[in-house]
Tab-separated table of C-alpha atoms and ligand atoms in Angstrom:
chain	number	residue	atom	x	y	z
Z	8	UNK	CA	2.652	-9.866	-54.822
Z	9	UNK	CA	3.623	-6.971	-52.511
Z	10	UNK	CA	1.008	-4.514	-53.742
Z	11	UNK	CA	-2.291	-6.447	-54.103
Z	12	UNK	CA	-5.489	-4.608	-54.999
Z	13	UNK	CA	-6.754	-4.131	-51.447
Z	14	UNK	CA	-3.460	-2.481	-50.483
Z	15	UNK	CA	-3.437	-0.196	-53.531
Z	16	UNK	CA	-7.145	0.631	-53.083
Z	17	UNK	CA	-6.323	1.789	-49.563
Z	18	UNK	CA	-3.354	3.835	-50.805
Z	19	UNK	CA	-5.442	5.543	-53.497
Z	20	UNK	CA	-8.139	6.426	-50.990
Z	21	UNK	CA	-5.530	8.177	-48.863
Z	22	UNK	CA	-3.210	9.672	-51.488
Z	23	UNK	CA	-5.325	10.032	-54.616
Z	24	UNK	CA	-5.987	8.329	-57.954
Z	25	UNK	CA	-3.052	6.290	-59.221
Z	26	UNK	CA	-0.858	7.051	-56.192
Z	27	UNK	CA	0.705	4.441	-53.895
Z	28	UNK	CA	2.994	6.836	-52.059
Z	29	UNK	CA	2.520	9.980	-49.952
Z	30	UNK	CA	2.278	13.479	-51.285
Z	31	UNK	CA	0.310	13.535	-54.518
Z	32	UNK	CA	0.706	16.218	-57.201
Z	33	UNK	CA	2.305	18.807	-54.870
Z	34	UNK	CA	5.053	16.387	-53.957
Z	35	UNK	CA	5.781	15.565	-57.598
Z	36	UNK	CA	5.921	19.306	-58.386
Z	37	UNK	CA	8.311	19.840	-55.466
Z	38	UNK	CA	10.605	17.072	-56.708
Z	39	UNK	CA	10.692	18.693	-60.161
Z	40	UNK	CA	11.438	22.220	-58.919
Z	41	UNK	CA	13.619	24.071	-61.442
Z	42	UNK	CA	13.258	21.357	-64.108
Z	43	UNK	CA	11.432	22.014	-67.379
Z	44	UNK	CA	9.992	18.760	-68.699
Z	45	UNK	CA	8.412	20.115	-71.866
Z	46	UNK	CA	9.209	17.873	-74.795
Z	47	UNK	CA	11.330	15.573	-72.628
Z	48	UNK	CA	11.517	11.786	-72.568
Z	49	UNK	CA	11.206	10.420	-69.038
Z	50	UNK	CA	11.786	7.043	-67.385
Z	51	UNK	CA	9.902	6.436	-64.109
Z	52	UNK	CA	11.316	3.588	-62.009
Z	53	UNK	CA	8.674	1.872	-59.841
Z	54	UNK	CA	5.641	3.395	-61.561
Z	55	UNK	CA	3.007	1.550	-59.487
Z	56	UNK	CA	-0.531	2.493	-60.531
Z	57	UNK	CA	0.753	5.154	-62.946
Z	58	UNK	CA	-0.628	8.304	-61.284
Z	59	UNK	CA	2.812	9.916	-61.180
Z	60	UNK	CA	3.406	9.134	-64.872
Z	61	UNK	CA	0.119	10.736	-65.896
Z	62	UNK	CA	1.124	13.856	-63.952
Z	63	UNK	CA	4.574	13.967	-65.575
Z	64	UNK	CA	2.922	14.094	-69.007
Z	65	UNK	CA	-0.372	15.906	-68.434
Z	66	UNK	CA	0.745	18.506	-65.866
Z	67	UNK	CA	4.489	18.799	-66.423
Z	68	UNK	CA	4.528	18.477	-70.214
Z	69	UNK	CA	6.786	15.458	-70.736
Z	70	UNK	CA	6.567	14.297	-74.353
Z	71	UNK	CA	6.942	10.620	-73.485
Z	72	UNK	CA	6.910	8.797	-70.155
Z	73	UNK	CA	7.868	5.146	-69.746
Z	74	UNK	CA	7.016	3.673	-66.361
Z	75	UNK	CA	8.616	0.403	-65.301
Z	76	UNK	CA	7.535	-1.889	-62.500
Z	77	UNK	CA	7.977	-5.476	-61.327
Z	78	UNK	CA	4.326	-6.304	-60.589
Z	79	UNK	CA	2.122	-7.251	-63.595
Z	80	UNK	CA	-1.192	-6.205	-61.997
Z	81	UNK	CA	0.236	-2.718	-61.372
Z	82	UNK	CA	1.385	-2.427	-64.985
Z	83	UNK	CA	-2.139	-3.399	-66.137
Z	84	UNK	CA	-3.772	-0.809	-63.837
Z	85	UNK	CA	-1.293	1.871	-64.905
Z	86	UNK	CA	-2.024	1.210	-68.596
Z	87	UNK	CA	-5.776	1.443	-67.872
Z	88	UNK	CA	-5.275	4.759	-66.084
Z	89	UNK	CA	-3.219	6.227	-68.954
Z	90	UNK	CA	-5.907	5.085	-71.430
Z	91	UNK	CA	-8.714	6.618	-69.303
Z	92	UNK	CA	-6.804	9.910	-69.276
Z	93	UNK	CA	-6.335	9.823	-73.069
Z	94	UNK	CA	-2.563	9.419	-72.715
Z	95	UNK	CA	-2.080	5.823	-73.835
Z	96	UNK	CA	0.335	6.688	-76.667
Z	97	UNK	CA	2.415	9.092	-74.621
Z	98	UNK	CA	2.514	7.341	-71.248
Z	99	UNK	CA	3.469	3.675	-71.515
Z	100	UNK	CA	4.446	0.988	-69.044
Z	101	UNK	CA	6.778	-2.001	-69.152
Z	102	UNK	CA	7.032	-4.964	-66.829
Z	103	UNK	CA	10.686	-5.507	-65.891
Z	104	UNK	CA	12.727	-7.848	-63.780
Z	105	UNK	CA	15.031	-6.239	-61.189
Z	106	UNK	CA	18.538	-5.579	-62.481
Z	107	UNK	CA	19.840	-4.023	-65.669
Z	108	UNK	CA	17.461	-1.461	-67.138
Z	109	UNK	CA	16.123	-2.690	-70.513
Z	110	UNK	CA	17.001	0.492	-72.423
Z	111	UNK	CA	19.800	1.730	-74.675
Z	112	UNK	CA	22.465	4.081	-73.363
Z	113	UNK	CA	21.474	7.779	-73.324
Z	114	UNK	CA	17.740	7.127	-73.869
Z	115	UNK	CA	16.163	9.598	-71.411
Z	116	UNK	CA	16.298	13.295	-70.513
Z	117	UNK	CA	15.113	12.543	-66.966
Z	118	UNK	CA	15.055	9.437	-64.818
Z	119	UNK	CA	12.462	9.852	-62.080
Z	120	UNK	CA	11.495	7.605	-59.190
Z	121	UNK	CA	9.108	8.198	-56.334
Z	122	UNK	CA	9.329	6.062	-53.196
Z	123	UNK	CA	10.325	2.883	-55.056
Z	124	UNK	CA	14.083	2.642	-54.656
Z	125	UNK	CA	13.685	1.663	-51.014
Z	126	UNK	CA	12.675	-1.755	-52.388
Z	127	UNK	CA	15.878	-2.131	-54.446
Z	128	UNK	CA	18.816	-3.519	-52.476
Z	129	UNK	CA	21.777	-2.825	-54.790
Z	130	UNK	CA	21.562	0.949	-55.057
Z	131	UNK	CA	25.145	1.482	-56.340
Z	132	UNK	CA	24.378	-0.834	-59.310
Z	133	UNK	CA	21.033	0.889	-59.875
Z	134	UNK	CA	22.604	4.370	-59.918
Z	135	UNK	CA	25.175	3.180	-62.496
Z	136	UNK	CA	22.309	1.927	-64.665
Z	137	UNK	CA	20.406	5.204	-64.229
Z	138	UNK	CA	23.459	7.187	-65.315
Z	139	UNK	CA	23.911	4.909	-68.346
Z	140	UNK	CA	20.374	5.441	-69.674
Z	141	UNK	CA	20.450	9.220	-69.113
Z	142	UNK	CA	21.378	11.529	-71.971
Z	143	UNK	CA	24.285	13.910	-71.314
Z	144	UNK	CA	22.881	16.882	-69.360
Z	145	UNK	CA	19.990	14.758	-68.054
Z	146	UNK	CA	18.827	14.653	-64.446
Z	147	UNK	CA	18.112	11.818	-62.048
Z	148	UNK	CA	15.470	12.848	-59.491
Z	149	UNK	CA	14.166	10.468	-56.851
Z	150	UNK	CA	12.293	10.407	-53.571
Z	151	UNK	CA	13.686	7.615	-51.439
Z	152	UNK	CA	13.250	6.407	-47.874
Z	153	UNK	CA	16.623	6.363	-46.156
Z	154	UNK	CA	17.504	5.697	-42.546
Z	155	UNK	CA	19.914	6.786	-39.825
Z	156	UNK	CA	23.246	5.113	-38.950
Z	157	UNK	CA	21.640	3.455	-35.905
Z	158	UNK	CA	18.239	2.557	-37.391
Z	159	UNK	CA	19.111	-1.100	-38.069
Z	160	UNK	CA	19.331	-1.596	-34.287
Z	161	UNK	CA	16.300	0.510	-33.417
Z	162	UNK	CA	13.391	-1.157	-31.630
Z	163	UNK	CA	11.063	1.489	-33.076
Z	164	UNK	CA	12.080	0.513	-36.611
Z	165	UNK	CA	11.742	-3.197	-35.887
Z	166	UNK	CA	8.274	-2.637	-34.437
Z	167	UNK	CA	7.229	-0.696	-37.561
Z	168	UNK	CA	8.679	-3.159	-40.081
Z	169	UNK	CA	7.111	-6.113	-38.281
Z	170	UNK	CA	3.724	-4.586	-39.233
Z	171	UNK	CA	4.572	-4.184	-42.908
Z	172	UNK	CA	4.380	-6.893	-45.576
Z	173	UNK	CA	6.778	-4.961	-47.807
Z	174	UNK	CA	10.499	-5.687	-48.111
Z	175	UNK	CA	12.719	-2.649	-47.550
Z	176	UNK	CA	16.402	-2.094	-48.352
Z	177	UNK	CA	17.393	1.080	-46.532
Z	178	UNK	CA	20.602	3.006	-46.813
Z	179	UNK	CA	21.855	6.150	-45.054
Z	180	UNK	CA	21.859	9.630	-46.640
Z	181	UNK	CA	25.694	9.671	-46.555
Z	182	UNK	CA	25.890	6.277	-48.296
Z	183	UNK	CA	23.327	7.351	-50.911
Z	184	UNK	CA	25.289	10.530	-51.669
Z	185	UNK	CA	28.570	8.608	-51.934
Z	186	UNK	CA	26.946	6.017	-54.221
Z	187	UNK	CA	25.727	8.827	-56.516
Z	188	UNK	CA	29.274	10.222	-56.656
Z	189	UNK	CA	30.812	6.772	-57.208
Z	190	UNK	CA	28.374	6.094	-60.047
Z	191	UNK	CA	29.629	9.274	-61.754
Z	192	UNK	CA	26.817	11.770	-61.071
Z	193	UNK	CA	27.640	15.473	-61.022
Z	194	UNK	CA	25.888	17.884	-58.638
Z	195	UNK	CA	24.819	15.096	-56.220
Z	196	UNK	CA	22.299	16.275	-53.666
Z	197	UNK	CA	20.460	14.436	-50.881
Z	198	UNK	CA	17.838	16.579	-49.135
Z	199	UNK	CA	16.376	15.483	-45.791
Z	200	UNK	CA	12.572	15.887	-45.849
Z	201	UNK	CA	11.840	14.196	-42.549
Z	202	UNK	CA	9.996	17.147	-41.013
Z	203	UNK	CA	7.723	17.501	-44.015
Z	204	UNK	CA	6.915	13.775	-44.040
Z	205	UNK	CA	6.294	13.834	-40.283
Z	206	UNK	CA	3.475	16.321	-40.892
Z	207	UNK	CA	2.066	14.366	-43.846
Z	208	UNK	CA	2.205	11.061	-41.990
Z	209	UNK	CA	0.545	12.568	-38.921
Z	210	UNK	CA	-2.306	13.651	-41.166
Z	211	UNK	CA	-2.526	10.126	-42.572
Z	212	UNK	CA	-2.681	8.553	-39.097
Z	213	UNK	CA	-5.436	11.005	-38.104
Z	214	UNK	CA	-7.442	10.180	-41.244
Z	215	UNK	CA	-7.058	6.439	-40.712
Z	216	UNK	CA	-8.116	6.741	-37.070
Z	217	UNK	CA	-11.023	9.055	-37.820
Z	218	UNK	CA	-12.827	10.061	-41.023
Z	219	UNK	CA	-11.436	7.273	-43.250
Z	220	UNK	CA	-11.567	4.377	-40.804
Z	221	UNK	CA	-15.061	3.130	-41.624
Z	222	UNK	CA	-14.899	4.011	-45.313
Z	223	UNK	CA	-11.621	2.150	-45.757
Z	224	UNK	CA	-12.876	-0.877	-43.818
Z	225	UNK	CA	-15.930	-1.005	-46.098
Z	226	UNK	CA	-13.733	-0.977	-49.223
Z	227	UNK	CA	-10.844	-3.249	-48.206
Z	228	UNK	CA	-12.079	-5.027	-45.065
Z	229	UNK	CA	-11.369	-4.345	-41.413
Z	230	UNK	CA	-8.128	-6.349	-41.287
Z	231	UNK	CA	-6.430	-4.433	-44.117
Z	232	UNK	CA	-7.754	-1.101	-42.805
Z	233	UNK	CA	-6.417	-1.786	-39.301
Z	234	UNK	CA	-3.123	-3.037	-40.795
Z	235	UNK	CA	-2.824	0.217	-42.688
Z	236	UNK	CA	-3.317	2.194	-39.473
Z	237	UNK	CA	-0.781	0.058	-37.590
Z	238	UNK	CA	1.763	0.529	-40.386
Z	239	UNK	CA	1.216	4.322	-40.535
Z	240	UNK	CA	1.482	4.568	-36.737
Z	241	UNK	CA	4.712	2.530	-36.750
Z	242	UNK	CA	6.093	4.704	-39.549
Z	243	UNK	CA	5.225	7.800	-37.519
Z	244	UNK	CA	7.244	6.467	-34.579
Z	245	UNK	CA	10.227	5.792	-36.898
Z	246	UNK	CA	9.965	9.336	-38.299
Z	247	UNK	CA	9.642	10.874	-34.832
Z	248	UNK	CA	12.628	8.906	-33.473
Z	249	UNK	CA	14.785	10.199	-36.363
Z	250	UNK	CA	15.444	6.668	-37.657
Z	251	UNK	CA	13.457	6.991	-40.889
Z	252	UNK	CA	14.733	9.801	-43.133
Z	253	UNK	CA	12.709	10.401	-46.321
Z	254	UNK	CA	14.932	12.259	-48.793
Z	255	UNK	CA	14.977	13.760	-52.252
Z	256	UNK	CA	17.965	12.714	-54.362
Z	257	UNK	CA	19.365	14.499	-57.381
Z	258	UNK	CA	22.287	13.982	-59.695
Z	259	UNK	CA	23.174	14.979	-63.225
Z	260	UNK	CA	24.912	13.251	-66.079
Z	261	UNK	CA	27.330	15.773	-67.521
Z	262	UNK	CA	28.766	14.031	-70.587
C	302	SAM	C1	5.491	2.715	-52.898
C	302	SAM	S1	5.259	2.168	-54.549
C	302	SAM	C2	5.392	3.718	-55.415
C	302	SAM	C3	4.686	3.707	-56.733
C	302	SAM	C4	4.671	5.047	-57.451
C	302	SAM	N1	6.001	5.541	-57.721
C	302	SAM	C5	3.886	6.044	-56.653
C	302	SAM	O1	4.519	6.969	-56.090
C	302	SAM	O2	2.670	5.926	-56.575
C	302	SAM	C6	6.779	1.340	-54.964
C	302	SAM	C7	6.763	0.706	-56.345
C	302	SAM	O3	8.064	0.197	-56.680
C	302	SAM	C8	7.887	-1.017	-57.391
C	302	SAM	N2	9.170	-1.761	-57.385
C	302	SAM	C9	9.702	-2.526	-56.406
C	302	SAM	N3	10.886	-3.047	-56.786
C	302	SAM	C10	11.131	-2.586	-58.044
C	302	SAM	C11	12.189	-2.747	-58.999
C	302	SAM	N4	13.271	-3.509	-58.736
C	302	SAM	N5	12.089	-2.124	-60.192
C	302	SAM	C12	11.004	-1.349	-60.489
C	302	SAM	N6	9.978	-1.157	-59.623
C	302	SAM	C13	10.033	-1.757	-58.427
C	302	SAM	C14	6.730	-1.670	-56.662
C	302	SAM	O4	6.151	-2.732	-57.382
C	302	SAM	C15	5.808	-0.476	-56.468
C	302	SAM	O5	4.972	-0.267	-57.564
C-alpha cells in the first residue's frame, strides 16, 4: 500500500478534503480552462480519495464521473466521500489493475488525471488506451510530474526520492509530447508549470515547518509528519534545480 491512511490524512490536512495532490479546486479549474463539462461523462485515472471527482461533478457539472484507482482503501474512502456529498449515483469508483482500461471504446467525453500518471511506467501504452476510450472530439487532460533530460543523474533528485516511499516513473516533456503524438492525439500540448508549483511547494514546506507541524504530528505521529516535511523539502530542491517539471498535458481525439 503506497497511500496508507496516515499519508492520506496528512495530504488532506495540507491540500483539502479528498485531495492527495497539490492545488485543490483552483488547480482543477485551471486544468479545465476552456472546457465545458456540463452533461459530460468523465473518466478520472488515479482518483485517490475522490475529492477531484466530486469537484468534476458538483462544481464543473459533469453528468457522470468514474474514478479508477489501484488501491482498495482509496476506492472505499472515495465512495464514502461521494455518498457524504450526495453524489453516490453520479460519481462512482472502480478498483482496477494497471494495464488496459476496463471500458469500451469511445466511452468518455473527457479523460482526466491529476498527478497520478507519474506512477505509471508505460506512458505510450497508457496514452493509446486513453485515446481508445475517448469519444471522437473528446479531450485528454492531465497534470503529470515530468523531469529534465539530466534528472536521472541528479543528486538532488536522488536525495528527494530516497525520502519518498512512492514509486515514480518520470519522463521528459519532449518524450511525453511525442508519446501523445504517436498515440494519435491531435492538438498535443505540454505546458511547463514549474514556477507555479515552486510557489505552492514553498508554501507547503513553510506550513509543515510552522503552523501545521504540531497539528500534523498529533494526527499522524511525529515520524510521518517529519517524513512529510523531508519529502516536501526534497521536492522543493528538485523543483528549484529544474530537474522536476510539473506539467499540464492535453490532447484531443479527432475521429
Ligand atoms: C498523488 S495521488 C493523486 C490522487 C488524486 N488524483 C488527487 O489529485 O487527489 C496518485 C494516485 O494514483 C493512483 N495510481 C497509481 N498507479 C495507478 C494506476 N496504474 N492506475 C490508476 N491509478 C493509479 C494512486 O493509488 C493514487 O491514488
